[in-house]
Amino acid sequence: MNEALLLQLEINALNAAYAAALDERRFDDWPQFFLEDGQYVVQGRENFDRGLPLALIALESQGMMKDRVYGITQTIYHGPYYTRHVIGPAQVLSEEGDLVRAQSHYAVFRTRPGDSSEVYNVGRYLDELVRTPAGLKFRSRRCVYDSEMVLNSLIYPI
Amino acid sequence: MNEALLLQLEINALNAAYAAALDERRFDDWPQFFLEDGQYVVQGRENFDRGLPLALIALESQGMMKDRVYGITQTIYHGPYYTRHVIGPAQVLSEEGDLVRAQSHYAVFRTRPGDSSEVYNVGRYLDELVRTPAGLKFRSRRCVYDSEMVLNSLIYPI
Amino acid sequence: MNEALLLQLEINALNAAYAAALDERRFDDWPQFFLEDGQYVVQGRENFDRGLPLALIALESQGMMKDRVYGITQTIYHGPYYTRHVIGPAQVLSEEGDLVRAQSHYAVFRTRPGDSSEVYNVGRYLDELVRTPAGLKFRSRRCVYDSEMVLNSLIYPI
């Protein structure tokens, strides 16, 4: 079987587990999807398309992610909301040795208490993945979102 | 090939056929995705997360589903609308003997005549699947939705 | 491995590449997803369901698609917007010789400058695919959308 097709399946499974962890609010599981020195970046597509470095969030290790989770769950004051990730099947861009590059389009929906669900954030994941004994891990996940709006309330990871 | 990855593909195919049947209004096909004594439950995540039993809809057999279809198509007075399911790739949670547990995130969009499409209901399918001679069937499909709203008009199955 | 399951993966990969080309505005790549005499049709489901021929857009060759791309990028005056396709896993309907029939449900989100993302167009792709030396190509892609609305601004391909 074609290697890229098999990789699609593996990344789909990873994305589904990632989405489930976030949407079920198991935030402590979230850093474990990354390498210890993995990167997590949330960036508007205008900046990304122009090669500009400015990003809304840029975390450069599991430690920074754990810190972020602590902030989300313990210290940041914010209105509560649920998230729901719907992620399309992955596109495998390249595979060189242990490093896989892939991207997936996502839509995140937000539901605030007593309100209906709404489109919250859409964009694409640009990923660098590494095969480890514990399965595929993100060396880098860059969430490139389409809209600059509603970000004042972007609390939970995308 | 990894068994869980193969199962992902099979469940993706099942979900796509399920979504097509509903969105193309082939409601008579819907009960056939379930075992004869299969369960179909639509439940808000607040109740689900707390382990509370209250559900919006709880059907416990193909017979009850057929009755529901009869209601939808023949007796319930309601404004017409189209539905469109977009379902992410499945996450296989476990496989023990014939029983597969899986979940998938879904977004259902609603389109009323003369109106634009809107987010209608988002959440996840929590499934128990059994392999039968006629393919995978739901022993149980639980639709856990994020919002308590717009349910006065939840007519068609999720 | 089941042939239809393998095809699902191939079509998922094709859909992901198709969506990426459009959403990243590589419009010149778009006609190359089709055979030279491939068809691209965008049609409301009311007309499709009734077997009526009227379609919003009906292109019957790569040449017509290139002309459309020229119009989009060079001549049509319109407000700019980003698109984001999220496409569910494909459902393989049949395979006969070289011809594969499949369908996939899609949601396209639109983001206008300075605005939040919104549901733009949802529906299904009804596809006829042919295996060529350069991979699967569309002999026909019919985008059957659920809503008659917002089409005054349907500029980019679905």
CSV table of C-alpha atoms in Angstrom, one decimal:
chain,number,residue,atom,x,y,z
A,1,MET,CA,0.0,0.0,0.0
A,2,ASN,CA,1.1,3.5,-0.9
A,3,GLU,CA,3.0,5.0,2.0
A,4,ALA,CA,1.4,8.4,1.8
A,5,LEU,CA,-2.0,6.9,2.0
A,6,LEU,CA,-1.1,4.9,5.1
A,7,LEU,CA,0.3,8.1,6.6
A,8,GLN,CA,-3.0,9.9,5.9
A,9,LEU,CA,-4.7,7.3,8.1
A,10,GLU,CA,-2.2,7.7,10.9
A,11,ILE,CA,-2.5,11.5,10.8
A,12,ASN,CA,-6.3,11.3,10.7
A,13,ALA,CA,-6.1,9.2,13.8
A,14,LEU,CA,-3.8,11.6,15.5
A,15,ASN,CA,-5.9,14.6,14.6
A,16,ALA,CA,-9.0,12.8,15.9
A,17,ALA,CA,-7.3,12.1,19.2
A,18,TYR,CA,-6.0,15.7,19.4
A,19,ALA,CA,-9.4,17.1,18.7
A,20,ALA,CA,-11.0,14.8,21.3
A,21,ALA,CA,-8.5,15.8,24.0
A,22,LEU,CA,-9.2,19.5,23.5
A,23,ASP,CA,-13.0,19.3,23.0
A,24,GLU,CA,-13.3,17.0,26.0
A,25,ARG,CA,-11.2,19.4,28.0
A,26,ARG,CA,-8.4,17.0,28.8
A,27,PHE,CA,-6.0,19.8,28.5
A,28,ASP,CA,-3.2,18.0,30.4
A,29,ASP,CA,-3.1,15.5,27.5
A,30,TRP,CA,-2.5,18.2,24.9
A,31,PRO,CA,1.3,18.8,25.4
A,32,GLN,CA,1.9,15.1,25.0
A,33,PHE,CA,1.0,15.3,21.3
A,34,PHE,CA,4.2,17.2,20.8
A,35,LEU,CA,7.9,16.4,21.1
A,36,GLU,CA,9.5,17.8,24.3
A,37,ASP,CA,10.9,20.7,22.2
A,38,GLY,CA,7.9,20.8,19.9
A,39,GLN,CA,6.5,24.1,18.6
A,40,TYR,CA,2.9,25.2,18.7
A,41,VAL,CA,2.1,28.4,16.7
A,42,VAL,CA,-1.3,30.1,16.1
A,43,GLN,CA,-0.9,32.6,13.3
A,44,GLY,CA,-3.2,34.6,11.0
A,45,ARG,CA,-2.9,33.7,7.3
A,46,GLU,CA,-2.1,37.3,6.3
A,47,ASN,CA,1.1,37.1,8.3
A,48,PHE,CA,1.9,33.6,7.3
A,49,ASP,CA,1.3,34.2,3.6
A,50,ARG,CA,3.7,37.2,3.7
A,51,GLY,CA,6.4,35.3,5.6
A,52,LEU,CA,6.0,37.6,8.6
A,53,PRO,CA,6.9,36.1,12.0
A,54,LEU,CA,4.2,37.7,14.1
A,55,ALA,CA,2.0,35.1,15.7
A,56,LEU,CA,-0.9,35.2,18.2
A,57,ILE,CA,0.6,32.4,20.2
A,58,ALA,CA,4.1,30.8,19.8
A,59,LEU,CA,5.1,28.0,22.3
A,60,GLU,CA,8.4,26.3,21.9
A,61,SER,CA,8.3,23.4,24.3
A,62,GLN,CA,6.1,21.1,26.2
A,63,GLY,CA,7.0,23.1,29.2
A,64,MET,CA,5.5,26.3,27.7
A,65,MET,CA,2.4,24.3,26.7
A,66,LYS,CA,2.0,23.1,30.3
A,67,ASP,CA,2.3,26.6,31.4
A,68,ARG,CA,-0.4,27.6,29.0
A,69,VAL,CA,-2.7,24.9,30.2
A,70,TYR,CA,-2.1,26.1,33.7
A,71,GLY,CA,-3.1,29.5,32.6
A,72,ILE,CA,-6.2,28.3,30.8
A,73,THR,CA,-7.5,26.2,33.6
A,74,GLN,CA,-6.3,28.1,36.7
A,75,THR,CA,-5.6,31.8,36.1
A,76,ILE,CA,-7.2,33.3,33.0
A,77,TYR,CA,-10.6,34.9,33.7
A,78,HIS,CA,-12.8,34.2,30.7
A,79,GLY,CA,-16.3,33.3,29.8
A,80,PRO,CA,-16.7,29.5,29.4
A,81,TYR,CA,-17.3,27.9,26.1
A,82,TYR,CA,-17.2,24.5,24.5
A,83,THR,CA,-15.2,23.8,21.4
A,84,ARG,CA,-15.8,21.3,18.6
A,85,HIS,CA,-13.1,20.5,16.1
A,86,VAL,CA,-14.1,19.0,12.7
A,87,ILE,CA,-10.9,18.2,10.8
A,88,GLY,CA,-10.8,17.0,7.2
A,89,PRO,CA,-8.6,14.1,6.1
A,90,ALA,CA,-4.9,15.0,6.1
A,91,GLN,CA,-2.9,15.8,3.1
A,92,VAL,CA,0.6,14.3,3.3
A,93,LEU,CA,3.0,16.8,1.7
A,94,SER,CA,6.3,15.0,2.1
A,95,GLU,CA,8.1,12.3,3.9
A,96,GLU,CA,11.9,12.4,4.4
A,97,GLY,CA,13.4,9.9,6.8
A,98,ASP,CA,11.6,10.3,10.1
A,99,LEU,CA,10.1,13.7,9.2
A,100,VAL,CA,6.6,13.9,7.8
A,101,ARG,CA,5.1,17.2,6.5
A,102,ALA,CA,1.3,17.3,6.3
A,103,GLN,CA,-1.6,19.7,6.5
A,104,SER,CA,-5.2,19.4,7.3
A,105,HIS,CA,-8.1,21.9,7.1
A,106,TYR,CA,-10.1,22.4,10.3
A,107,ALA,CA,-13.2,24.2,11.5
A,108,VAL,CA,-13.6,24.9,15.2
A,109,PHE,CA,-17.1,25.6,16.5
A,110,ARG,CA,-17.8,27.4,19.7
A,111,THR,CA,-20.8,26.9,22.0
A,112,ARG,CA,-21.4,29.3,24.9
A,113,PRO,CA,-23.8,28.4,27.7
A,114,GLY,CA,-27.4,28.9,26.6
A,115,ASP,CA,-26.4,29.9,23.1
A,116,SER,CA,-26.4,28.1,19.8
A,117,SER,CA,-23.2,26.8,18.2
A,118,GLU,CA,-21.3,29.1,15.9
A,119,VAL,CA,-18.2,29.1,13.6
A,120,TYR,CA,-15.3,30.1,15.7
A,121,ASN,CA,-12.1,29.6,13.9
A,122,VAL,CA,-11.3,28.0,10.5
A,123,GLY,CA,-8.0,27.4,8.9
A,124,ARG,CA,-5.4,24.8,8.4
A,125,TYR,CA,-2.9,22.9,10.4
A,126,LEU,CA,0.6,22.9,8.9
A,127,ASP,CA,2.4,20.0,10.6
A,128,GLU,CA,5.9,18.6,11.0
A,129,LEU,CA,5.6,15.1,12.5
A,130,VAL,CA,8.2,12.7,13.8
A,131,ARG,CA,7.8,9.0,14.3
A,132,THR,CA,8.7,8.1,17.9
A,133,PRO,CA,8.3,4.9,19.9
A,134,ALA,CA,5.1,6.4,21.3
A,135,GLY,CA,3.8,7.1,17.8
A,136,LEU,CA,3.6,10.2,15.7
A,137,LYS,CA,4.4,13.4,17.6
A,138,PHE,CA,4.3,17.0,16.4
A,139,ARG,CA,7.7,18.6,16.0
A,140,SER,CA,5.7,21.6,14.9
A,141,ARG,CA,2.0,22.4,14.6
A,142,ARG,CA,1.2,25.7,13.0
A,143,CYS,CA,-2.5,26.7,13.1
A,144,VAL,CA,-3.0,29.2,10.2
A,145,TYR,CA,-6.4,30.8,10.7
A,146,ASP,CA,-8.4,32.8,8.1
A,147,SER,CA,-9.9,35.5,10.3
A,148,GLU,CA,-8.3,38.1,12.6
A,149,MET,CA,-11.6,38.3,14.5
A,150,VAL,CA,-13.0,36.8,17.8
A,151,LEU,CA,-9.4,36.3,19.0
A,152,ASN,CA,-9.9,38.3,22.1
A,153,SER,CA,-11.6,35.2,23.4
A,154,LEU,CA,-9.2,32.6,21.9
A,155,ILE,CA,-8.4,30.9,25.2
A,156,TYR,CA,-8.3,27.1,24.4
A,157,PRO,CA,-5.8,25.7,22.0
A,158,ILE,CA,-6.9,25.4,18.4
B,1,MET,CA,-1.8,-3.0,8.1
B,2,ASN,CA,-2.8,-1.8,11.6
B,3,GLU,CA,-6.2,-3.0,12.4
B,4,ALA,CA,-7.3,0.3,14.0
B,5,LEU,CA,-6.4,2.1,10.8
B,6,LEU,CA,-8.4,-0.3,8.7
B,7,LEU,CA,-11.3,0.2,11.0
B,8,GLN,CA,-11.0,3.9,10.7
B,9,LEU,CA,-11.6,3.5,7.0
B,10,GLU,CA,-14.6,1.2,7.4
B,11,ILE,CA,-16.2,3.6,9.9
B,12,ASN,CA,-15.5,6.6,7.7
B,13,ALA,CA,-17.3,4.7,4.9
B,14,LEU,CA,-20.2,3.9,7.2
B,15,ASN,CA,-20.5,7.5,8.5
B,16,ALA,CA,-20.5,8.8,4.9
B,17,ALA,CA,-23.3,6.4,3.9
B,18,TYR,CA,-25.2,7.3,7.1
B,19,ALA,CA,-24.8,11.0,6.4
B,20,ALA,CA,-25.8,10.6,2.7
B,21,ALA,CA,-29.0,8.7,3.7
B,22,LEU,CA,-30.1,11.4,6.0
B,23,ASP,CA,-29.1,14.4,3.9
B,24,GLU,CA,-30.7,12.9,0.8
B,25,ARG,CA,-33.9,12.2,2.9
B,26,ARG,CA,-33.8,8.4,2.4
B,27,PHE,CA,-35.1,8.1,6.0
B,28,ASP,CA,-36.3,4.6,5.5
B,29,ASP,CA,-32.7,3.5,5.1
B,30,TRP,CA,-31.7,5.0,8.4
B,31,PRO,CA,-32.9,2.2,10.8
B,32,GLN,CA,-30.9,-0.3,8.8
B,33,PHE,CA,-27.6,1.2,10.0
B,34,PHE,CA,-28.5,-0.3,13.4
B,35,LEU,CA,-28.9,-3.7,14.8
B,36,GLU,CA,-32.5,-4.7,15.3
B,37,ASP,CA,-32.2,-3.9,19.0
B,38,GLY,CA,-29.8,-1.0,18.4
B,39,GLN,CA,-29.9,2.2,20.4
B,40,TYR,CA,-30.0,5.7,19.1
B,41,VAL,CA,-29.6,8.5,21.6
B,42,VAL,CA,-29.4,12.2,21.2
B,43,GLN,CA,-28.1,13.8,24.4
B,44,GLY,CA,-26.7,17.2,25.4
B,45,ARG,CA,-23.1,17.1,26.6
B,46,GLU,CA,-23.9,18.6,29.9
B,47,ASN,CA,-26.0,15.6,30.8
B,48,PHE,CA,-23.6,13.2,29.2
B,49,ASP,CA,-20.6,14.6,31.0
B,50,ARG,CA,-22.3,14.4,34.4
B,51,GLY,CA,-23.5,10.8,33.8
B,52,LEU,CA,-27.1,11.9,33.8
B,53,PRO,CA,-29.5,9.8,31.9
B,54,LEU,CA,-31.8,12.5,30.5
B,55,ALA,CA,-31.7,12.5,26.7
B,56,LEU,CA,-33.6,14.4,24.1
B,57,ILE,CA,-34.3,11.3,22.0
B,58,ALA,CA,-33.7,7.7,23.1
B,59,LEU,CA,-34.8,4.9,20.7
B,60,GLU,CA,-34.1,1.3,21.6
B,61,SER,CA,-34.9,-0.7,18.5
B,62,GLN,CA,-35.2,-0.5,14.8
B,63,GLY,CA,-39.0,-0.6,15.4
B,64,MET,CA,-38.8,2.6,17.4
B,65,MET,CA,-36.7,4.2,14.7
B,66,LYS,CA,-39.2,3.2,12.0
B,67,ASP,CA,-41.9,4.8,14.1
B,68,ARG,CA,-39.8,8.0,14.4
B,69,VAL,CA,-39.3,8.0,10.6
B,70,TYR,CA,-43.1,7.7,10.2
B,71,GLY,CA,-43.5,10.6,12.5
B,72,ILE,CA,-41.0,12.7,10.6
B,73,THR,CA,-42.3,12.0,7.2
B,74,GLN,CA,-46.1,11.7,7.9
B,75,THR,CA,-47.3,13.3,11.1
B,76,ILE,CA,-45.0,15.9,12.6
B,77,TYR,CA,-45.9,19.4,11.4
B,78,HIS,CA,-42.7,21.4,11.0
B,79,GLY,CA,-41.0,23.9,8.7
B,80,PRO,CA,-38.9,22.1,6.1
B,81,TYR,CA,-35.2,22.3,6.0
B,82,TYR,CA,-32.2,20.5,4.5
B,83,THR,CA,-29.5,19.0,6.6
B,84,ARG,CA,-25.8,18.6,5.6
B,85,HIS,CA,-23.5,16.4,7.8
B,86,VAL,CA,-19.8,16.9,7.6
B,87,ILE,CA,-18.1,14.2,9.7
B,88,GLY,CA,-14.4,14.0,10.6
B,89,PRO,CA,-12.4,10.8,10.3
B,90,ALA,CA,-13.3,8.3,13.0
B,91,GLN,CA,-11.3,7.7,16.1
B,92,VAL,CA,-11.2,4.0,17.0
B,93,LEU,CA,-11.3,3.7,20.8
B,94,SER,CA,-11.2,0.0,21.3
B,95,GLU,CA,-11.9,-3.3,19.6
B,96,GLU,CA,-12.8,-6.4,21.7
B,97,GLY,CA,-14.0,-9.4,19.8
B,98,ASP,CA,-16.8,-8.3,17.6
B,99,LEU,CA,-17.4,-5.0,19.4
B,100,VAL,CA,-15.8,-1.8,18.2
B,101,ARG,CA,-16.0,1.5,20.1
B,102,ALA,CA,-15.3,4.6,18.1
B,103,GLN,CA,-16.2,8.3,18.0
B,104,SER,CA,-16.3,10.9,15.4
B,105,HIS,CA,-16.9,14.7,15.5
B,106,TYR,CA,-19.7,16.0,13.4
B,107,ALA,CA,-21.1,19.3,12.2
B,108,VAL,CA,-24.7,19.4,10.9
B,109,PHE,CA,-25.7,22.5,8.8
B,110,ARG,CA,-29.3,23.5,8.2
B,111,THR,CA,-30.7,25.2,5.2
B,112,ARG,CA,-34.2,26.6,5.3
B,113,PRO,CA,-35.9,27.5,2.0
B,114,GLY,CA,-34.8,30.9,0.7
B,115,ASP,CA,-32.2,31.2,3.5
B,116,SER,CA,-28.5,30.7,3.7
B,117,SER,CA,-26.9,27.7,5.4
B,118,GLU,CA,-26.2,27.9,9.1
B,119,VAL,CA,-24.6,25.8,11.8
B,120,TYR,CA,-27.3,23.6,13.2
B,121,ASN,CA,-25.9,21.1,15.6
B,122,VAL,CA,-22.3,20.1,16.4
B,123,GLY,CA,-20.9,17.4,18.6
B,124,ARG,CA,-19.6,13.9,18.5
B,125,TYR,CA,-20.9,10.4,17.7
B,126,LEU,CA,-20.1,7.9,20.4
B,127,ASP,CA,-20.5,4.5,18.8
B,128,GLU,CA,-20.6,0.8,19.6
B,129,LEU,CA,-20.3,-1.1,16.4
B,130,VAL,CA,-20.7,-4.8,15.7
B,131,ARG,CA,-19.5,-6.7,12.6
B,132,THR,CA,-22.4,-8.5,10.9
B,133,PRO,CA,-22.7,-10.4,7.6
B,134,ALA,CA,-24.2,-7.2,6.2
B,135,GLY,CA,-21.2,-5.1,7.4
B,136,LEU,CA,-20.7,-2.9,10.4
B,137,LYS,CA,-23.9,-2.0,12.3
B,138,PHE,CA,-24.5,0.3,15.2
B,139,ARG,CA,-25.3,-1.5,18.5
B,140,SER,CA,-25.5,2.0,19.8
B,141,ARG,CA,-25.0,5.5,18.4
B,142,ARG,CA,-25.0,8.3,20.9
B,143,CYS,CA,-25.0,11.8,19.5
B,144,VAL,CA,-23.6,14.1,22.2
B,145,TYR,CA,-24.3,17.7,21.1
B,146,ASP,CA,-22.7,20.8,22.4
B,147,SER,CA,-25.6,23.3,22.5
B,148,GLU,CA,-29.0,23.1,24.2
B,149,MET,CA,-30.4,25.5,21.6
B,150,VAL,CA,-32.3,25.2,18.3
B,151,LEU,CA,-33.7,21.9,19.5
B,152,ASN,CA,-37.3,22.9,19.3
B,153,SER,CA,-36.8,22.2,15.6
B,154,LEU,CA,-34.7,19.1,15.8
B,155,ILE,CA,-36.8,16.9,13.6
B,156,TYR,CA,-34.6,14.8,11.5
B,157,PRO,CA,-32.0,12.4,12.9
B,158,ILE,CA,-28.6,13.7,13.7
C,1,MET,CA,-7.4,-4.7,1.4
C,2,ASN,CA,-10.8,-3.8,0.3
C,3,GLU,CA,-10.6,-1.9,-3.0
C,4,ALA,CA,-13.3,0.6,-2.0
C,5,LEU,CA,-11.5,1.5,1.2
C,6,LEU,CA,-8.3,2.1,-0.6
C,7,LEU,CA,-10.2,4.3,-3.1
C,8,GLN,CA,-11.6,6.3,-0.2
C,9,LEU,CA,-8.1,7.1,0.9
C,10,GLU,CA,-7.0,8.1,-2.6
C,11,ILE,CA,-10.1,10.4,-3.1
C,12,ASN,CA,-9.6,11.9,0.4
C,13,ALA,CA,-6.0,12.8,-0.7
C,14,LEU,CA,-7.3,14.2,-4.0
C,15,ASN,CA,-10.0,16.3,-2.2
C,16,ALA,CA,-7.4,17.6,0.3
C,17,ALA,CA,-5.1,18.7,-2.6
C,18,TYR,CA,-8.1,20.2,-4.4
C,19,ALA,CA,-9.2,22.1,-1.3
C,20,ALA,CA,-5.6,23.3,-0.6
C,21,ALA,CA,-5.2,24.6,-4.2
C,22,LEU,CA,-8.4,26.7,-4.0
C,23,ASP,CA,-8.0,27.9,-0.4
C,24,GLU,CA,-4.3,28.9,-1.0
C,25,ARG,CA,-5.5,30.6,-4.2
C,26,ARG,CA,-3.4,28.5,-6.5
C,27,PHE,CA,-6.2,28.8,-9.1
C,28,ASP,CA,-4.0,27.9,-12.0
C,29,ASP,CA,-3.6,24.4,-10.5
C,30,TRP,CA,-7.4,23.9,-10.4
C,31,PRO,CA,-8.1,22.9,-14.0
C,32,GLN,CA,-5.4,20.2,-13.7
C,33,PHE,CA,-7.5,18.2,-11.3
C,34,PHE,CA,-9.8,17.5,-14.3
C,35,LEU,CA,-9.5,15.6,-17.5
C,36,GLU,CA,-9.0,17.9,-20.5
C,37,ASP,CA,-12.7,17.5,-21.4
C,38,GLY,CA,-13.7,17.3,-17.8
C,39,GLN,CA,-16.9,18.9,-16.5
C,40,TYR,CA,-17.3,21.2,-13.5
C,41,VAL,CA,-20.9,22.0,-12.5
C,42,VAL,CA,-22.2,24.0,-9.6
C,43,GLN,CA,-25.9,23.3,-9.1
C,44,GLY,CA,-28.6,23.9,-6.4
C,45,ARG,CA,-30.0,20.7,-5.0
C,46,GLU,CA,-33.5,21.7,-5.8
C,47,ASN,CA,-32.7,21.5,-9.5
C,48,PHE,CA,-30.5,18.5,-9.1
C,49,ASP,CA,-33.1,16.5,-7.1
C,50,ARG,CA,-35.8,17.2,-9.8
C,51,GLY,CA,-33.4,16.3,-12.6
C,52,LEU,CA,-33.6,19.8,-14.0
C,53,PRO,CA,-30.5,20.9,-16.0
C,54,LEU,CA,-30.2,24.5,-14.8
C,55,ALA,CA,-26.9,25.0,-13.1
C,56,LEU,CA,-25.2,28.1,-11.7
C,57,ILE,CA,-21.9,27.2,-13.4
C,58,ALA,CA,-21.3,24.6,-16.0
C,59,LEU,CA,-17.8,24.3,-17.5
C,60,GLU,CA,-17.1,21.5,-20.0
C,61,SER,CA,-13.3,21.5,-20.5
C,62,GLN,CA,-10.0,22.6,-18.9
C,63,GLY,CA,-10.1,25.4,-21.4
C,64,MET,CA,-13.3,26.8,-20.0
C,65,MET,CA,-11.9,26.4,-16.5
C,66,LYS,CA,-8.8,28.3,-17.4
C,67,ASP,CA,-11.0,31.0,-18.8
C,68,ARG,CA,-12.9,31.1,-15.6
C,69,VAL,CA,-9.7,31.4,-13.6
C,70,TYR,CA,-8.7,34.3,-15.8
C,71,GLY,CA,-12.0,35.9,-15.1
C,72,ILE,CA,-11.6,35.4,-11.3
C,73,THR,CA,-8.1,36.7,-11.1
C,74,GLN,CA,-8.0,39.4,-13.8
C,75,THR,CA,-11.4,40.7,-14.8
C,76,ILE,CA,-14.2,40.2,-12.3
C,77,TYR,CA,-14.7,43.0,-9.9
C,78,HIS,CA,-15.6,41.6,-6.5
C,79,GLY,CA,-15.0,42.0,-2.8
C,80,PRO,CA,-12.1,39.8,-1.7
C,81,TYR,CA,-12.6,36.9,0.6
C,82,TYR,CA,-10.8,33.8,1.8
C,83,THR,CA,-12.4,30.4,1.5
C,84,ARG,CA,-11.8,27.3,3.6
C,85,HIS,CA,-13.0,23.9,2.5
C,86,VAL,CA,-13.6,21.2,5.1
C,87,ILE,CA,-14.5,18.0,3.3
C,88,GLY,CA,-15.6,14.8,4.9
C,89,PRO,CA,-14.1,11.4,4.0
C,90,ALA,CA,-15.3,10.2,0.6
C,91,GLN,CA,-18.0,7.7,0.0
C,92,VAL,CA,-17.2,5.4,-3.0
C,93,LEU,CA,-20.4,4.6,-4.9
C,94,SER,CA,-19.1,2.3,-7.6
C,95,GLU,CA,-16.1,1.3,-9.6
C,96,GLU,CA,-16.4,0.0,-13.1
C,97,GLY,CA,-13.2,-0.5,-15.1
C,98,ASP,CA,-11.4,2.9,-15.0
C,99,LEU,CA,-14.4,4.9,-13.8
C,100,VAL,CA,-15.0,5.5,-10.1
C,101,ARG,CA,-18.1,7.2,-8.8
C,102,ALA,CA,-17.9,8.8,-5.4
C,103,GLN,CA,-19.4,11.6,-3.3
C,104,SER,CA,-18.2,13.7,-0.4
C,105,HIS,CA,-19.9,16.2,1.8
C,106,TYR,CA,-18.3,19.6,2.0
C,107,ALA,CA,-18.5,22.8,4.0
C,108,VAL,CA,-16.9,26.0,2.6
C,109,PHE,CA,-16.4,28.9,5.0
C,110,ARG,CA,-15.8,32.4,3.9
C,111,THR,CA,-13.8,35.1,5.6
C,112,ARG,CA,-14.0,38.7,4.5
C,113,PRO,CA,-11.3,41.1,5.5
C,114,GLY,CA,-11.8,42.4,9.1
C,115,ASP,CA,-14.8,40.0,9.6
C,116,SER,CA,-15.3,36.7,11.3
C,117,SER,CA,-15.5,33.4,9.4
C,118,GLU,CA,-19.0,32.3,8.3
C,119,VAL,CA,-20.7,29.4,6.7
C,120,TYR,CA,-20.6,30.1,3.0
C,121,ASN,CA,-21.7,27.1,1.0
C,122,VAL,CA,-22.4,23.5,2.1
C,123,GLY,CA,-23.4,20.5,-0.1
C,124,ARG,CA,-21.9,17.5,-1.7
C,125,TYR,CA,-19.5,16.7,-4.5
C,126,LEU,CA,-20.8,14.1,-6.9
C,127,ASP,CA,-17.7,12.9,-8.8
C,128,GLU,CA,-16.8,10.8,-11.7
C,129,LEU,CA,-13.1,9.9,-11.5
C,130,VAL,CA,-10.8,8.3,-13.9
C,131,ARG,CA,-7.4,6.8,-13.2
C,132,THR,CA,-4.7,8.3,-15.4
C,133,PRO,CA,-0.9,8.1,-15.4
C,134,ALA,CA,-0.9,11.3,-13.4
C,135,GLY,CA,-3.3,9.9,-10.8
C,136,LEU,CA,-7.0,10.2,-10.3
C,137,LYS,CA,-8.6,13.0,-12.4
C,138,PHE,CA,-12.2,14.3,-12.4
C,139,ARG,CA,-14.1,13.4,-15.5
C,140,SER,CA,-16.9,15.3,-13.8
C,141,ARG,CA,-17.3,17.1,-10.5
C,142,ARG,CA,-20.8,18.3,-9.7
C,143,CYS,CA,-21.1,20.5,-6.6
C,144,VAL,CA,-24.7,20.2,-5.4
C,145,TYR,CA,-25.2,23.0,-2.8
C,146,ASP,CA,-28.0,23.2,-0.3
C,147,SER,CA,-28.8,26.9,-0.4
C,148,GLU,CA,-29.8,29.3,-3.1
C,149,MET,CA,-28.4,32.2,-1.1
C,150,VAL,CA,-25.1,34.2,-1.1
C,151,LEU,CA,-24.5,33.2,-4.6
C,152,ASN,CA,-24.3,36.7,-5.9
C,153,SER,CA,-20.8,36.6,-4.6
C,154,LEU,CA,-19.9,33.0,-5.6
C,155,ILE,CA,-16.7,33.9,-7.3
C,156,TYR,CA,-14.1,31.3,-6.5
C,157,PRO,CA,-14.7,27.6,-7.4
C,158,ILE,CA,-16.4,25.4,-4.8
